[in-house]
Amino acid sequence: EVQVVDSGGGLVQPGGSLRLSCVASGFTVISKFMNWFRQAPGRGLEWVSVSYPDGTTYYGDSVRGRFSVSRDSSKNTLFLQMTNLRVEDTAVYHCAREMRLGTSREAVDIWGQGTVVVVSS
Amino acid sequence: DIQLTQSPSFLSASVGDRVTITCRASQGISSYLAWYQQISGKAPKLLIYAASNLQSGVPSRFSGSGSGTEFTLTISSLQPEDLATYYCQQLNNYPLTFGGGTKVEIK
């Protein structure tokens, strides 16, 4: 079955760090365009980052310089390292796979169930 | 960044009704638009990609149309299991952005 499973969320104090994991099955993480999204309580969806197959990464304005994405091909896992966390980073974080046709971004077709991050003192 | 404006933000309809949700983009995005269904507490589920293509396994009562700046999601005959929030998303460029969502209630 093609799926991703997110984990690693928890309660952290402002200024703290956390690393989220996204384990994929049914496909290889390093061969796909992989994204992180988040959803704050009662709010809509927000794009956080993308990781390209060639290792290029891009980040949203609100997290650039604080969050970083990495991959471990041996574990078929995508990571989101979050540092200098703020209260406004509180959200459910979803790992997700982009569906592409050639170079065209078509949709995000596989989503993780989400992992909850709470930043609070 | 490309802004997406969804309307309405909330709608209440009866089982069997035809329901239409609109998504307007702040600039042209060709057909780089997807629609998702999110049932409370769950991950979003892809319904429509490339504006009008039905994702495999999605019931045929869901359809999408539009291009450029104006798009619609239609549910031809609303079912009780369609109670959810629906989001449009543009994939023309990063940052990928979403509409504010439409919460669908069953009367």
mmCIF file of C-alpha atoms in Angstrom:
data_model
loop_
_atom_site.group_PDB
_atom_site.id
_atom_site.type_symbol
_atom_site.label_atom_id
_atom_site.label_comp_id
_atom_site.label_asym_id
_atom_site.label_seq_id
_atom_site.Cartn_x
_atom_site.Cartn_y
_atom_site.Cartn_z
ATOM 1 C CA GLU A 1 0.000 0.000 0.000
ATOM 2 C CA VAL A 2 1.203 3.474 -0.855
ATOM 3 C CA GLN A 3 1.184 5.580 2.292
ATOM 4 C CA VAL A 4 3.141 7.895 4.554
ATOM 5 C CA VAL A 5 3.082 7.853 8.346
ATOM 6 C CA ASP A 6 3.956 10.997 10.293
ATOM 7 C CA SER A 7 5.334 11.017 13.808
ATOM 8 C CA GLY A 8 7.474 12.998 16.224
ATOM 9 C CA GLY A 9 5.072 15.673 17.384
ATOM 10 C CA GLY A 10 4.730 16.739 20.980
ATOM 11 C CA LEU A 11 4.713 19.571 23.476
ATOM 12 C CA VAL A 12 7.694 21.909 23.356
ATOM 13 C CA GLN A 13 8.487 25.268 24.911
ATOM 14 C CA PRO A 14 8.918 28.400 22.816
ATOM 15 C CA GLY A 15 12.454 28.492 21.461
ATOM 16 C CA GLY A 16 12.724 24.725 21.555
ATOM 17 C CA SER A 17 13.287 22.187 18.799
ATOM 18 C CA LEU A 18 11.534 19.132 17.474
ATOM 19 C CA ARG A 19 12.122 16.703 14.621
ATOM 20 C CA LEU A 20 9.215 15.214 12.730
ATOM 21 C CA SER A 21 9.493 12.002 10.739
ATOM 22 C CA CYS A 22 7.587 10.752 7.723
ATOM 23 C CA VAL A 23 8.055 7.103 6.828
ATOM 24 C CA ALA A 24 6.939 6.153 3.340
ATOM 25 C CA SER A 25 5.877 2.790 1.999
ATOM 26 C CA GLY A 26 5.030 1.790 -1.544
ATOM 27 C CA PHE A 27 7.360 4.368 -3.064
ATOM 28 C CA THR A 28 10.773 5.901 -2.403
ATOM 29 C CA VAL A 29 10.907 9.290 -0.710
ATOM 30 C CA ILE A 30 14.026 10.441 -2.558
ATOM 31 C CA SER A 31 12.413 9.930 -5.968
ATOM 32 C CA LYS A 32 9.402 12.127 -5.274
ATOM 33 C CA PHE A 33 8.558 15.742 -4.545
ATOM 34 C CA MET A 34 7.684 15.632 -0.856
ATOM 35 C CA ASN A 35 5.945 18.392 1.052
ATOM 36 C CA TRP A 36 5.132 19.328 4.602
ATOM 37 C CA PHE A 37 1.881 21.130 5.340
ATOM 38 C CA ARG A 38 0.408 22.279 8.605
ATOM 39 C CA GLN A 39 -2.972 23.197 9.978
ATOM 40 C CA ALA A 40 -3.303 25.346 13.080
ATOM 41 C CA PRO A 41 -6.286 24.662 15.356
ATOM 42 C CA GLY A 42 -9.491 25.781 13.669
ATOM 43 C CA ARG A 43 -7.577 27.148 10.684
ATOM 44 C CA GLY A 44 -6.963 26.240 7.084
ATOM 45 C CA LEU A 45 -4.074 24.470 5.436
ATOM 46 C CA GLU A 46 -0.649 26.058 5.079
ATOM 47 C CA TRP A 47 2.256 24.879 2.962
ATOM 48 C CA VAL A 48 5.535 24.569 4.913
ATOM 49 C CA SER A 49 8.190 23.099 2.634
ATOM 50 C CA VAL A 50 9.029 20.959 -0.375
ATOM 51 C CA SER A 51 11.902 18.580 -1.002
ATOM 52 C CA TYR A 52 12.834 17.798 -4.607
ATOM 53 C CA PRO A 53 14.288 14.473 -5.769
ATOM 54 C CA ASP A 54 17.589 16.255 -6.433
ATOM 55 C CA GLY A 55 17.694 17.468 -2.828
ATOM 56 C CA THR A 56 16.619 21.050 -3.479
ATOM 57 C CA THR A 57 14.379 22.435 -0.767
ATOM 58 C CA TYR A 58 12.081 25.440 -0.480
ATOM 59 C CA TYR A 59 10.330 26.847 2.557
ATOM 60 C CA GLY A 60 7.420 29.084 3.372
ATOM 61 C CA ASP A 61 8.191 32.595 4.579
ATOM 62 C CA SER A 62 6.990 31.895 8.119
ATOM 63 C CA VAL A 63 9.446 29.016 8.686
ATOM 64 C CA ARG A 64 12.415 29.830 6.455
ATOM 65 C CA GLY A 65 15.633 29.904 8.460
ATOM 66 C CA ARG A 66 14.100 27.919 11.336
ATOM 67 C CA PHE A 67 12.918 24.689 9.694
ATOM 68 C CA SER A 68 14.929 22.333 7.526
ATOM 69 C CA VAL A 69 14.084 19.184 5.593
ATOM 70 C CA SER A 70 16.285 16.147 5.175
ATOM 71 C CA ARG A 71 15.920 12.588 3.910
ATOM 72 C CA ASP A 72 17.286 9.176 4.847
ATOM 73 C CA SER A 73 17.084 6.843 1.879
ATOM 74 C CA SER A 74 18.024 3.796 3.953
ATOM 75 C CA LYS A 75 14.950 4.333 6.106
ATOM 76 C CA ASN A 76 12.805 5.756 3.295
ATOM 77 C CA THR A 77 12.073 8.649 5.623
ATOM 78 C CA LEU A 78 11.612 12.390 5.292
ATOM 79 C CA PHE A 79 12.386 14.617 8.261
ATOM 80 C CA LEU A 80 11.364 18.112 9.276
ATOM 81 C CA GLN A 81 13.771 19.647 11.765
ATOM 82 C CA MET A 82 12.087 22.537 13.546
ATOM 83 C CA THR A 83 14.126 24.965 15.645
ATOM 84 C CA ASN A 84 13.407 28.206 17.474
ATOM 85 C CA LEU A 85 9.774 27.183 17.691
ATOM 86 C CA ARG A 86 7.108 29.811 18.273
ATOM 87 C CA VAL A 87 3.613 29.602 19.745
ATOM 88 C CA GLU A 88 2.238 30.237 16.262
ATOM 89 C CA ASP A 89 3.896 27.038 14.997
ATOM 90 C CA THR A 90 1.309 25.049 16.966
ATOM 91 C CA ALA A 91 -0.462 22.879 14.409
ATOM 92 C CA VAL A 92 -1.049 19.440 13.003
ATOM 93 C CA TYR A 93 1.805 18.734 10.586
ATOM 94 C CA HIS A 94 1.225 16.534 7.550
ATOM 95 C CA CYS A 95 3.804 14.998 5.287
ATOM 96 C CA ALA A 96 2.500 14.591 1.732
ATOM 97 C CA ARG A 97 3.560 13.447 -1.721
ATOM 98 C CA GLU A 98 3.138 15.547 -4.827
ATOM 99 C CA MET A 99 1.642 13.937 -7.882
ATOM 100 C CA ARG A 100 3.404 15.113 -11.032
ATOM 101 C CA LEU A 101 2.895 14.546 -14.740
ATOM 102 C CA GLY A 102 6.307 15.203 -16.212
ATOM 103 C CA THR A 103 7.249 18.581 -14.756
ATOM 104 C CA SER A 104 3.647 19.630 -14.023
ATOM 105 C CA ARG A 105 2.490 19.730 -10.435
ATOM 106 C CA GLU A 106 -0.913 18.043 -10.558
ATOM 107 C CA ALA A 107 -1.947 17.602 -6.927
ATOM 108 C CA VAL A 108 -0.929 16.235 -3.560
ATOM 109 C CA ASP A 109 -2.183 12.686 -3.621
ATOM 110 C CA ILE A 110 -0.804 10.943 -0.536
ATOM 111 C CA TRP A 111 -1.132 12.550 2.895
ATOM 112 C CA GLY A 112 0.053 11.421 6.280
ATOM 113 C CA GLN A 113 -2.434 11.314 9.108
ATOM 114 C CA GLY A 114 -0.666 14.201 10.802
ATOM 115 C CA THR A 115 1.338 14.696 13.965
ATOM 116 C CA VAL A 116 0.442 17.317 16.548
ATOM 117 C CA VAL A 117 2.952 19.972 17.569
ATOM 118 C CA VAL A 118 2.100 22.204 20.508
ATOM 119 C CA VAL A 119 4.416 25.094 21.371
ATOM 120 C CA SER A 120 3.582 26.439 24.787
ATOM 121 C CA SER A 121 5.234 27.447 28.036
ATOM 122 C CA ASP B 1 1.905 34.605 -3.457
ATOM 123 C CA ILE B 2 -1.255 33.500 -5.250
ATOM 124 C CA GLN B 3 -4.380 34.055 -3.176
ATOM 125 C CA LEU B 4 -7.363 31.735 -3.502
ATOM 126 C CA THR B 5 -10.803 32.933 -2.461
ATOM 127 C CA GLN B 6 -13.393 30.251 -1.844
ATOM 128 C CA SER B 7 -17.107 30.828 -1.599
ATOM 129 C CA PRO B 8 -19.245 30.218 0.236
ATOM 130 C CA SER B 9 -17.345 29.573 3.470
ATOM 131 C CA PHE B 10 -20.311 27.592 4.773
ATOM 132 C CA LEU B 11 -23.269 25.922 3.156
ATOM 133 C CA SER B 12 -26.149 23.826 4.359
ATOM 134 C CA ALA B 13 -27.942 21.570 1.883
ATOM 135 C CA SER B 14 -30.201 18.545 1.825
ATOM 136 C CA VAL B 15 -29.362 15.040 0.736
ATOM 137 C CA GLY B 16 -29.772 14.864 -3.028
ATOM 138 C CA ASP B 17 -29.112 18.563 -3.608
ATOM 139 C CA ARG B 18 -26.674 19.825 -6.195
ATOM 140 C CA VAL B 19 -23.908 21.792 -4.487
ATOM 141 C CA THR B 20 -21.407 24.151 -6.101
ATOM 142 C CA ILE B 21 -18.303 25.668 -4.514
ATOM 143 C CA THR B 22 -16.303 28.401 -6.227
ATOM 144 C CA CYS B 23 -12.600 29.144 -6.030
ATOM 145 C CA ARG B 24 -11.104 32.317 -7.501
ATOM 146 C CA ALA B 25 -7.376 32.848 -7.975
ATOM 147 C CA SER B 26 -5.665 36.227 -7.672
ATOM 148 C CA GLN B 27 -3.857 35.556 -10.948
ATOM 149 C CA GLY B 28 -4.123 33.053 -13.759
ATOM 150 C CA ILE B 29 -3.069 29.527 -12.819
ATOM 151 C CA SER B 30 -4.052 27.670 -15.986
ATOM 152 C CA SER B 31 -5.478 24.353 -14.756
ATOM 153 C CA TYR B 32 -3.093 23.898 -11.831
ATOM 154 C CA LEU B 33 -5.835 23.505 -9.285
ATOM 155 C CA ALA B 34 -6.859 20.649 -7.027
ATOM 156 C CA TRP B 35 -9.784 20.061 -4.689
ATOM 157 C CA TYR B 36 -9.635 18.226 -1.365
ATOM 158 C CA GLN B 37 -12.136 16.945 1.138
ATOM 159 C CA GLN B 38 -11.245 17.043 4.815
ATOM 160 C CA ILE B 39 -13.436 15.207 7.264
ATOM 161 C CA SER B 40 -13.041 16.458 10.804
ATOM 162 C CA GLY B 41 -9.705 15.501 12.309
ATOM 163 C CA LYS B 42 -8.520 13.580 9.271
ATOM 164 C CA ALA B 43 -5.955 14.207 6.568
ATOM 165 C CA PRO B 44 -7.184 15.911 3.386
ATOM 166 C CA LYS B 45 -8.312 13.579 0.622
ATOM 167 C CA LEU B 46 -7.681 14.414 -3.015
ATOM 168 C CA LEU B 47 -10.885 14.636 -5.058
ATOM 169 C CA ILE B 48 -9.999 16.511 -8.254
ATOM 170 C CA TYR B 49 -6.650 17.312 -9.869
ATOM 171 C CA ALA B 50 -5.735 19.514 -12.813
ATOM 172 C CA ALA B 51 -9.032 21.356 -12.311
ATOM 173 C CA SER B 52 -11.294 18.700 -13.787
ATOM 174 C CA ASN B 53 -9.770 15.229 -13.410
ATOM 175 C CA LEU B 54 -11.448 12.873 -10.961
ATOM 176 C CA GLN B 55 -8.978 11.100 -8.700
ATOM 177 C CA SER B 56 -9.194 7.320 -8.820
ATOM 178 C CA GLY B 57 -11.710 5.933 -6.340
ATOM 179 C CA VAL B 58 -13.602 9.196 -5.876
ATOM 180 C CA PRO B 59 -17.368 8.958 -6.517
ATOM 181 C CA SER B 60 -18.507 10.331 -9.848
ATOM 182 C CA ARG B 61 -20.924 12.770 -8.174
ATOM 183 C CA PHE B 62 -17.871 14.985 -7.648
ATOM 184 C CA SER B 63 -16.720 17.061 -10.620
ATOM 185 C CA GLY B 64 -14.513 20.055 -11.218
ATOM 186 C CA SER B 65 -14.312 22.698 -13.904
ATOM 187 C CA GLY B 66 -12.630 25.953 -14.775
ATOM 188 C CA SER B 67 -9.298 27.375 -15.812
ATOM 189 C CA GLY B 68 -7.376 30.600 -15.446
ATOM 190 C CA THR B 69 -8.795 32.320 -12.372
ATOM 191 C CA GLU B 70 -12.200 30.782 -11.778
ATOM 192 C CA PHE B 71 -12.935 27.208 -10.755
ATOM 193 C CA THR B 72 -15.834 25.221 -9.402
ATOM 194 C CA LEU B 73 -16.337 21.998 -7.512
ATOM 195 C CA THR B 74 -19.762 20.425 -7.938
ATOM 196 C CA ILE B 75 -21.375 17.647 -5.975
ATOM 197 C CA SER B 76 -24.223 16.502 -8.191
ATOM 198 C CA SER B 77 -26.246 14.777 -5.482
ATOM 199 C CA LEU B 78 -25.148 15.469 -1.903
ATOM 200 C CA GLN B 79 -24.797 12.409 0.317
ATOM 201 C CA PRO B 80 -24.620 12.206 4.129
ATOM 202 C CA GLU B 81 -20.970 11.121 3.954
ATOM 203 C CA ASP B 82 -20.104 14.371 2.140
ATOM 204 C CA LEU B 83 -20.242 16.262 5.439
ATOM 205 C CA ALA B 84 -16.779 17.824 5.406
ATOM 206 C CA THR B 85 -14.734 20.915 4.668
ATOM 207 C CA TYR B 86 -13.591 21.344 1.078
ATOM 208 C CA TYR B 87 -10.429 23.167 0.029
ATOM 209 C CA CYS B 88 -9.070 24.282 -3.303
ATOM 210 C CA GLN B 89 -5.292 24.426 -3.809
ATOM 211 C CA GLN B 90 -3.209 26.034 -6.520
ATOM 212 C CA LEU B 91 -0.115 24.233 -7.791
ATOM 213 C CA ASN B 92 0.957 26.793 -10.358
ATOM 214 C CA ASN B 93 3.943 27.734 -8.222
ATOM 215 C CA TYR B 94 5.362 27.740 -4.699
ATOM 216 C CA PRO B 95 4.249 28.566 -2.150
ATOM 217 C CA LEU B 96 1.371 26.173 -2.752
ATOM 218 C CA THR B 97 -1.660 27.955 -1.362
ATOM 219 C CA PHE B 98 -5.153 26.952 -0.348
ATOM 220 C CA GLY B 99 -8.531 28.558 -0.297
ATOM 221 C CA GLY B 100 -10.040 29.289 3.084
ATOM 222 C CA GLY B 101 -12.317 26.244 2.938
ATOM 223 C CA THR B 102 -16.022 25.575 2.559
ATOM 224 C CA LYS B 103 -17.751 23.734 5.356
ATOM 225 C CA VAL B 104 -20.632 21.642 4.062
ATOM 226 C CA GLU B 105 -23.445 20.762 6.423
ATOM 227 C CA ILE B 106 -26.277 18.326 5.742
ATOM 228 C CA LYS B 107 -29.691 19.766 6.570
#
